[in-house]
Short mmCIF file of C-alpha atoms in Angstrom, two decimals:
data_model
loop_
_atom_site.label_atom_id
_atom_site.label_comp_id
_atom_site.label_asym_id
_atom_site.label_seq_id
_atom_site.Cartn_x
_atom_site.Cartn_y
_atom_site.Cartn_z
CA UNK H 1 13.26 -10.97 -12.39
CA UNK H 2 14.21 -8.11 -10.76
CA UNK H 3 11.97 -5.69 -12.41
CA UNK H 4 9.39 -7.63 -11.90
CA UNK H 5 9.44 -7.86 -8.14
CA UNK H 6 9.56 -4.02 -8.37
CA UNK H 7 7.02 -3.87 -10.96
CA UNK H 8 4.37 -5.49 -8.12
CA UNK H 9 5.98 -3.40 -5.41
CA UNK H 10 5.21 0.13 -7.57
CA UNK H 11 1.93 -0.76 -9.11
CA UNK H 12 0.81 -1.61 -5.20
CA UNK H 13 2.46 1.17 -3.89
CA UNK H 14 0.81 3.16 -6.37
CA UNK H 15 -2.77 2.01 -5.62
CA UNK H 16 -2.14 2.64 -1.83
CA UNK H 17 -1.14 6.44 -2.59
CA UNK H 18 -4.56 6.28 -4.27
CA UNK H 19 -6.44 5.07 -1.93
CA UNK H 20 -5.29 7.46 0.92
CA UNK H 21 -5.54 10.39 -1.95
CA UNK H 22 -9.16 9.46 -2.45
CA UNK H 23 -10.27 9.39 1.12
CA UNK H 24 -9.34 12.59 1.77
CA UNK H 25 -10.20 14.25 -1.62
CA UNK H 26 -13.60 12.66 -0.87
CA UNK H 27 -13.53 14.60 2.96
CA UNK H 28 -13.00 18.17 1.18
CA UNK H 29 -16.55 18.45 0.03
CA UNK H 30 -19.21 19.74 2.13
CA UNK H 31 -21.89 18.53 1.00
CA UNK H 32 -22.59 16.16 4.32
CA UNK H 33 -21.72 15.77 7.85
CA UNK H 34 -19.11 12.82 6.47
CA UNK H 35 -17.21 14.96 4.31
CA UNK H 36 -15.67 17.72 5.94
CA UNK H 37 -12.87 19.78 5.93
CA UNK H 38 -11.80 18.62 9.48
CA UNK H 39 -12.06 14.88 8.57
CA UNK H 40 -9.61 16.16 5.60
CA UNK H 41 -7.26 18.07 7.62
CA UNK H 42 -6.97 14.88 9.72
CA UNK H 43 -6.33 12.18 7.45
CA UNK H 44 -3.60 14.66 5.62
CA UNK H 45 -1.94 15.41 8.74
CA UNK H 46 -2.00 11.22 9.94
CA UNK H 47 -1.21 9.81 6.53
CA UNK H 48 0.09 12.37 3.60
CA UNK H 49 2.03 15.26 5.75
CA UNK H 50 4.51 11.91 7.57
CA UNK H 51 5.50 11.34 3.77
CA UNK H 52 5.92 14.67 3.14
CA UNK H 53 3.21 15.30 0.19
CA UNK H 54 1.88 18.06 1.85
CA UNK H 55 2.57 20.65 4.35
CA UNK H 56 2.21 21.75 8.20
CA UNK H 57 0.27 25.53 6.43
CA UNK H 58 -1.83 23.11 4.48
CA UNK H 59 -3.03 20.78 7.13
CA UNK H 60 -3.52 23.80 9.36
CA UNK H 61 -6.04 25.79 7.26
CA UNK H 62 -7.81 22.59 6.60
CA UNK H 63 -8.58 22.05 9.93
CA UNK H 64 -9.88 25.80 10.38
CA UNK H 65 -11.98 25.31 7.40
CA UNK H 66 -9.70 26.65 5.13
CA UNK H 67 -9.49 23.90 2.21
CA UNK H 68 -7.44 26.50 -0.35
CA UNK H 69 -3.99 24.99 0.29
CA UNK H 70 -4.86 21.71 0.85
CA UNK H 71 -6.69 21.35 -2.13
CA UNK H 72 -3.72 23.18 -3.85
CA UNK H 73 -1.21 20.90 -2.90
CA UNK H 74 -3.47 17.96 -3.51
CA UNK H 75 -3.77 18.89 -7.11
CA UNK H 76 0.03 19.02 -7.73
CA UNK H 77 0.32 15.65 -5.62
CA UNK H 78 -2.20 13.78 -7.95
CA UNK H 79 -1.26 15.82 -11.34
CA UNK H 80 2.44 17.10 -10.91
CA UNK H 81 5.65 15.63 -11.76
CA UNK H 82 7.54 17.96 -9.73
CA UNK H 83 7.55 16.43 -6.04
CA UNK H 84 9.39 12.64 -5.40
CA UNK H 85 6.17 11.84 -3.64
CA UNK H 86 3.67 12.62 -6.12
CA UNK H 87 1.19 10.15 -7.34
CA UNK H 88 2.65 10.90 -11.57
CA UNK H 89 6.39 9.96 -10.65
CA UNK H 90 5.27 6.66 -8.95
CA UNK H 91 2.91 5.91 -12.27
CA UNK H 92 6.11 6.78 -14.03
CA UNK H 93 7.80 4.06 -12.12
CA UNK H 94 5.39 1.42 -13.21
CA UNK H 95 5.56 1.85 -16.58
CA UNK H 96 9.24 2.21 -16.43
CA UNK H 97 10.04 -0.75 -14.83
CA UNK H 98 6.91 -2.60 -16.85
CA UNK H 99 8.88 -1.78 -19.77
CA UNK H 100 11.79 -3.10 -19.41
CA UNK H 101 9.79 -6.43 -18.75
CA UNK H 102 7.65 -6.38 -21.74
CA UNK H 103 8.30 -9.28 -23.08
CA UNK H 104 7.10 -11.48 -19.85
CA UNK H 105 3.98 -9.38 -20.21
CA UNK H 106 0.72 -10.71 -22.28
CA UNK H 107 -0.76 -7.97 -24.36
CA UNK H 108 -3.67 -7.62 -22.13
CA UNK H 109 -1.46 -6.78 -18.97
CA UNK H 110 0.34 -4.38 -20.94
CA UNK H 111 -2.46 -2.40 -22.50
CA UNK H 112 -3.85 -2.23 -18.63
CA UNK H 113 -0.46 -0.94 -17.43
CA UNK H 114 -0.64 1.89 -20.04
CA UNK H 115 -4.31 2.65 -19.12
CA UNK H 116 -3.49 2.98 -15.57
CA UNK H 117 -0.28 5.03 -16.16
CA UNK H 118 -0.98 7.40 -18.83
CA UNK H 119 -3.70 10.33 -17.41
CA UNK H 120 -6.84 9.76 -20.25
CA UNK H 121 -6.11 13.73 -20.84
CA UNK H 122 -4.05 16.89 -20.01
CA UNK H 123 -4.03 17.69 -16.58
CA UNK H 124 -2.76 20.71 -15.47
CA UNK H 125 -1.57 20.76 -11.86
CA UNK H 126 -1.76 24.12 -11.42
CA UNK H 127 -5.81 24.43 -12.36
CA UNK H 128 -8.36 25.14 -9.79
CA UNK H 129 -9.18 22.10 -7.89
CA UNK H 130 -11.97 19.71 -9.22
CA UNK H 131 -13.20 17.31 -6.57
CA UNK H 132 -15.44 15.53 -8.64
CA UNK H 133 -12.79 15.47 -11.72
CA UNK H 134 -9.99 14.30 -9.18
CA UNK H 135 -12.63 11.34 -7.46
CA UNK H 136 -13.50 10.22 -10.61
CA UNK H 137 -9.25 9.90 -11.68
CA UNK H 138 -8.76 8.17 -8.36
CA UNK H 139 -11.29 6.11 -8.81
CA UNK H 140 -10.65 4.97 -12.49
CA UNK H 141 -7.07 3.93 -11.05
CA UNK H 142 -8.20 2.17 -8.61
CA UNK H 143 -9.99 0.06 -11.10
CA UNK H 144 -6.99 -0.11 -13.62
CA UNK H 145 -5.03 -1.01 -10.67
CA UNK H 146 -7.59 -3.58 -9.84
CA UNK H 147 -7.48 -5.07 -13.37
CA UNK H 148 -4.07 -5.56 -13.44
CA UNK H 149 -3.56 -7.25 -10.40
CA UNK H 150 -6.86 -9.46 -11.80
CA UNK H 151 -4.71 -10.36 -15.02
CA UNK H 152 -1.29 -11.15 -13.40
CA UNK H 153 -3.30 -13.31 -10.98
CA UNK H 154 -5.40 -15.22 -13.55
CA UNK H 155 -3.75 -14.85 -16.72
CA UNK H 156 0.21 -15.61 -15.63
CA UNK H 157 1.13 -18.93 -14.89
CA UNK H 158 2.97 -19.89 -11.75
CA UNK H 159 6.40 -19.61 -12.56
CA UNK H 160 9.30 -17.37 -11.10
CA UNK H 161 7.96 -14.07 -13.23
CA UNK H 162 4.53 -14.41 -11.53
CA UNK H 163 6.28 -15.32 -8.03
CA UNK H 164 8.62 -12.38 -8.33
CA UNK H 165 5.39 -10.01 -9.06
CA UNK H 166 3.17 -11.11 -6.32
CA UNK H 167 5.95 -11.55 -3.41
CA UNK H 168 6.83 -7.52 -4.50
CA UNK H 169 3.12 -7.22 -4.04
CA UNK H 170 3.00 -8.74 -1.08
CA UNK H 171 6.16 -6.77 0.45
CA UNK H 172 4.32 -4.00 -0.55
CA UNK H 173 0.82 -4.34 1.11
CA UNK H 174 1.90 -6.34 4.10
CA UNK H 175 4.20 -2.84 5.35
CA UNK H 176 1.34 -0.68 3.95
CA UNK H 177 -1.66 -2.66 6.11
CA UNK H 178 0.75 -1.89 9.37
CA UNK H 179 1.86 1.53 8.57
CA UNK H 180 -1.71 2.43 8.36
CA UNK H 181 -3.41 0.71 11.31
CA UNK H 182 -0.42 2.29 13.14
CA UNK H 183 -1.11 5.79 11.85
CA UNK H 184 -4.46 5.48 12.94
CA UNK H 185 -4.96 3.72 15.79
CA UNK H 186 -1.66 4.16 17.71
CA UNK H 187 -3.35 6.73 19.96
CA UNK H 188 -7.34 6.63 21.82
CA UNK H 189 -8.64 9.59 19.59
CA UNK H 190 -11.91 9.55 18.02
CA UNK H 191 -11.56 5.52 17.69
CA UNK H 192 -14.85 5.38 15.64
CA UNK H 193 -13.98 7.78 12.84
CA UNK H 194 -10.77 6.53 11.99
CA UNK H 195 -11.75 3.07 12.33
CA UNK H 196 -14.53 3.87 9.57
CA UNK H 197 -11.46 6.05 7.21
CA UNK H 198 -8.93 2.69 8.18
CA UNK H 199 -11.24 -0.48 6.85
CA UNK H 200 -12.51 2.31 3.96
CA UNK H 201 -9.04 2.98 2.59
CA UNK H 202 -8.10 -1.03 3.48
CA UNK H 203 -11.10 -1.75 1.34
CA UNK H 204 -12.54 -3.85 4.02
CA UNK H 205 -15.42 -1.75 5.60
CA UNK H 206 -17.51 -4.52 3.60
CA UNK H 207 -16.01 -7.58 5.90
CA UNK H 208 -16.16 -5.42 8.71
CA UNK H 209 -20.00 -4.56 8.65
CA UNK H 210 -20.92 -8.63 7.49
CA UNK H 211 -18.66 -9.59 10.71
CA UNK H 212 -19.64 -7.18 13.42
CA UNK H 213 -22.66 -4.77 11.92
CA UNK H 214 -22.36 -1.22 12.77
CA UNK H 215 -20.27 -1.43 15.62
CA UNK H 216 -17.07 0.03 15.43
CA UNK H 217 -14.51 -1.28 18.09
CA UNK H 218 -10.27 -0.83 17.33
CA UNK H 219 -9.62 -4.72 18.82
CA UNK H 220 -11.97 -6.42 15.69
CA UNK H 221 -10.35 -3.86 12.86
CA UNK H 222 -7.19 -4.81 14.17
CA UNK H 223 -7.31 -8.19 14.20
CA UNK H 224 -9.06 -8.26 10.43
CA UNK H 225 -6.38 -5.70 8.96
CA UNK H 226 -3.37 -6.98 11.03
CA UNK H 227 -4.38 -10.64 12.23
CA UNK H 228 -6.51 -12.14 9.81
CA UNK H 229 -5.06 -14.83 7.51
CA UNK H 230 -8.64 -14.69 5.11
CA UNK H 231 -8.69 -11.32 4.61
CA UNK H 232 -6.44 -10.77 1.70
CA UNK H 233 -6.14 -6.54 2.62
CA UNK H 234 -4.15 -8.14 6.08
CA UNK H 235 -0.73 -8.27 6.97
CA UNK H 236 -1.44 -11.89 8.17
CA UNK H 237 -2.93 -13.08 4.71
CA UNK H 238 0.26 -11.27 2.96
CA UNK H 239 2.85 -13.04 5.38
CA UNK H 240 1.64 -16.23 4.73
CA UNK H 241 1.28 -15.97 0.83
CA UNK H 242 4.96 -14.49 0.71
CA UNK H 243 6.00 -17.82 2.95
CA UNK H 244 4.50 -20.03 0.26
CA UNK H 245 6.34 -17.87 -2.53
CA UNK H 246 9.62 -18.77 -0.77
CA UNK H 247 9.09 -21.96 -0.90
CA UNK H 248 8.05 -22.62 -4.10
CA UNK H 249 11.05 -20.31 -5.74
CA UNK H 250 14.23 -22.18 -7.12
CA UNK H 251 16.95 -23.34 -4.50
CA UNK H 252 19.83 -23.88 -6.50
CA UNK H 253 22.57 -21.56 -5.28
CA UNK H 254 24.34 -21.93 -1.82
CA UNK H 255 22.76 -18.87 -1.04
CA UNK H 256 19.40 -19.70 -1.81
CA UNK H 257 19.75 -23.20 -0.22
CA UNK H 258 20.09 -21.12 3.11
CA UNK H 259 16.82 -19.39 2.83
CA UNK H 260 17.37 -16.28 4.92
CA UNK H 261 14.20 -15.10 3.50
CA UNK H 262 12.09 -17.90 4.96
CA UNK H 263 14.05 -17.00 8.47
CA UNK H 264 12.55 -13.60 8.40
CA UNK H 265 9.40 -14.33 6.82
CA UNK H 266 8.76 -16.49 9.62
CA UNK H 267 9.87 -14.06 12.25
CA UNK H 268 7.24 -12.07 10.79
CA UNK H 269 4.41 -15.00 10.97
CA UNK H 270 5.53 -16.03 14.53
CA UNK H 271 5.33 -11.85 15.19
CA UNK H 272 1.38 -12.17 13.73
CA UNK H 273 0.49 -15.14 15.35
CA UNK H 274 1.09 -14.51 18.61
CA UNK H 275 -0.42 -10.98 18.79
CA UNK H 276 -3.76 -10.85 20.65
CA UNK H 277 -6.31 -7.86 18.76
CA UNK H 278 -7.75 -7.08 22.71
CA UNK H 279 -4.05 -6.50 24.24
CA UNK H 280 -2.99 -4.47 20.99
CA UNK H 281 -6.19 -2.37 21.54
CA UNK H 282 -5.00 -1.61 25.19
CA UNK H 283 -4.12 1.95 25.77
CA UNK H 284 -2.04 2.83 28.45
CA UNK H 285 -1.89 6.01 30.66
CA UNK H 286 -2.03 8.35 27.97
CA UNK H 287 -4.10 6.78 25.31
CA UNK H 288 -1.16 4.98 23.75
CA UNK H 289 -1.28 1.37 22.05
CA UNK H 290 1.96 1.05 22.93
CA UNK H 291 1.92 -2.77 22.03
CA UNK H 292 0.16 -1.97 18.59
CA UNK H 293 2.57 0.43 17.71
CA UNK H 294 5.36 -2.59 18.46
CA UNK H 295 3.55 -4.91 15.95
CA UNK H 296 3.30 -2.40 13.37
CA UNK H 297 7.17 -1.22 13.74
CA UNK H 298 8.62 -4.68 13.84
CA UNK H 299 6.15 -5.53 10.65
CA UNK H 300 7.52 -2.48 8.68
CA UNK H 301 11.09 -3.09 9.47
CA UNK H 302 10.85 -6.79 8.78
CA UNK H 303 9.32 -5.88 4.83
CA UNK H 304 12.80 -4.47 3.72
CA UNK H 305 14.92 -6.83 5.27
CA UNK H 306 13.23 -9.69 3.39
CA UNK H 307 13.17 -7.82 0.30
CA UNK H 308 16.97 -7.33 0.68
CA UNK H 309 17.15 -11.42 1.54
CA UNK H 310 15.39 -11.99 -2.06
CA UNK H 311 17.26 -9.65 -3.40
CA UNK H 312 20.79 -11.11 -2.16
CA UNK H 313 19.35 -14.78 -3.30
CA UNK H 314 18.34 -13.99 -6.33
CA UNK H 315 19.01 -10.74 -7.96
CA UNK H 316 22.76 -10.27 -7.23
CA UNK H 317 23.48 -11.87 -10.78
CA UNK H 318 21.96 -9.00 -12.71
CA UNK H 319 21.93 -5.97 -10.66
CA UNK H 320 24.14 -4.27 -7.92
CA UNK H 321 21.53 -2.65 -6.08
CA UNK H 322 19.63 -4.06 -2.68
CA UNK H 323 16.23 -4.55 -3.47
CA UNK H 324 15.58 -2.73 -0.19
CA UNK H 325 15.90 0.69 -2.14
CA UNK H 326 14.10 1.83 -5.78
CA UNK H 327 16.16 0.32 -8.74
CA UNK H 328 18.39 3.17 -10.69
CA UNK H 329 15.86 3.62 -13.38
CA UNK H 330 12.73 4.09 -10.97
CA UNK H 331 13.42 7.98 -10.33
#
């Protein structure tokens, strides 16, 4: 059961490296006012260089107009199987840990696991960088990705494998949705633009424009990718389906009769409801969103304490690692 929780947690941890990879591959061309090397530079230095997959020099030239590096680097992050961080070893993770699960996996889901994790050629990371050739790769994973969270959501029936999946799923998204409204929208810089780049890598600039048109305020994007408990891109929406998860798993052992997890699941919920978009949208003396940035920390360090309480409830029996860290076979 394990593997499985981690299975949902790399194959949505995958498609959020995609995501933020696509955005700004899309930004390197120059073909319009939207897609500029400074739009680039800025989304690498706000949401790639913080994990590392690419550099200060990189980030730098970008933002001078100078795409060279930053397209370099981007090739090897998207191709390469060198760097920890790069988008190859996390599609090696999937598969990994979707093998060693096989047999709770239809034929269907498996097939779609292998098309999202196995490139449909050779690709060199060291060739000169295709933007087209590398949008069209993101894009066909973000489809795969899409298919196979279709299948495990229609196809598997609602037992403890399917539970396991989602709630690693879940973990997943819920930390990702705060991480990135917190990475930008912490700060009163250019609110518009990286409102648009948030709801577009959230896939929710569709909601967004039905709710509110064209006009782009940070209190309404907040409250849809943070608050919201219909939007299923929001941390609210993923709090709540993990809370339902917890209470429909198996409460046999003393330990899982005590339901930490529930405890800080609900610490989480409590954390969502009470939040008001307009006061997290208030800056203070130096542009800060001092209360967003709060919401977003205490969302992020709440994600790995649950997924050490599921861990400690249910995995202890067949594994000695926390389910806070990668399993042993993941990297």
């Amino acid at each position: 059961l394990d593997n499985l929780f981690w299975l949902g947690r790399y194959a949505e941890r995958a498609e959020n490296l995609v995501r933020v990879l696509r955005a700004v591959v899309l930004r390197l061309g120059d073909d319009t006012t939207l897609t500029t090397g400074t739009a680039a530079s800025e989304l690498a230095r706000r949401l790639l260089l913080p994990q590392a997959q690419t550099s200060i020099a990189a980030v730098g030239d970008a933002a001078k107009g100078d795409n060279a590096k930053l397209s370099a680097e981007l090739q090897a992050l998207v191709f390469g199987n060198e760097s920890p961080q790069g988008l190859q070893r996390l599609l090696q993770a999937v598969q990994r840990t979707a093998w060693s699960v096989r047999d709770r996996l239809s034929f269907d889901t498996w097939r779609t696991i292998h098309a999202l994790t196995v490139p449909d050629g050779p690709r060199d990371p060291k060739s000169a960088f295709d933007g087209a050739a590398m949008l069209s790769y993101l894009d066909s994973l973000i489809r795969r990705a899409a298919a196979l969270s279709g299948l495990s959501a229609e196809n598997m029936t609602r037992g403890s494998n399917w539970l396991f999946l989602d709630a690693g799923r879940r973990i997943e998204r819920a930390g990702h949705a705060a991480w990135l409204v917190r990475q930008m929208l912490s700060s009163q810089e250019d609110d518009i633009d990286h409102i648009q780049h948030t709801l577009e890598i959230a896939d929710s600039s569709m909601t967004y424009r039905y709710r509110y048109l064209n006009v782009f305020q940070v209190a309404p994007a907040i409250d849809l990718l943070l608050l919201d408990p219909a939007n299923p891109r929001s941390a609210a929406f993923q709090i709540a389906t993990i809370l339902r998860h917890i209470l429909s798993l198996p409460k046999i052992t003393p330990i899982q009769q005590k339901s930490f997890a529930k405890a800080i699941v609900n610490e989480a919920r409590d954390l969502i409801i009470g939040a008001n978009p307009f006061r997290l949208a208030a800056c203070d003396e130096t542009g800060r969103r001092i209360a967003l940035n709060a919401l977003a920390d205490a969302i992020e360090e709440i994600m790995p304490r649950l997924s050490d309480a599921i861990a400690d409830a249910y995995f202890q029996h067949a594994t000695p690692h926390r389910a806070g860290s990668a399993p042993r076979e993941a990297f």
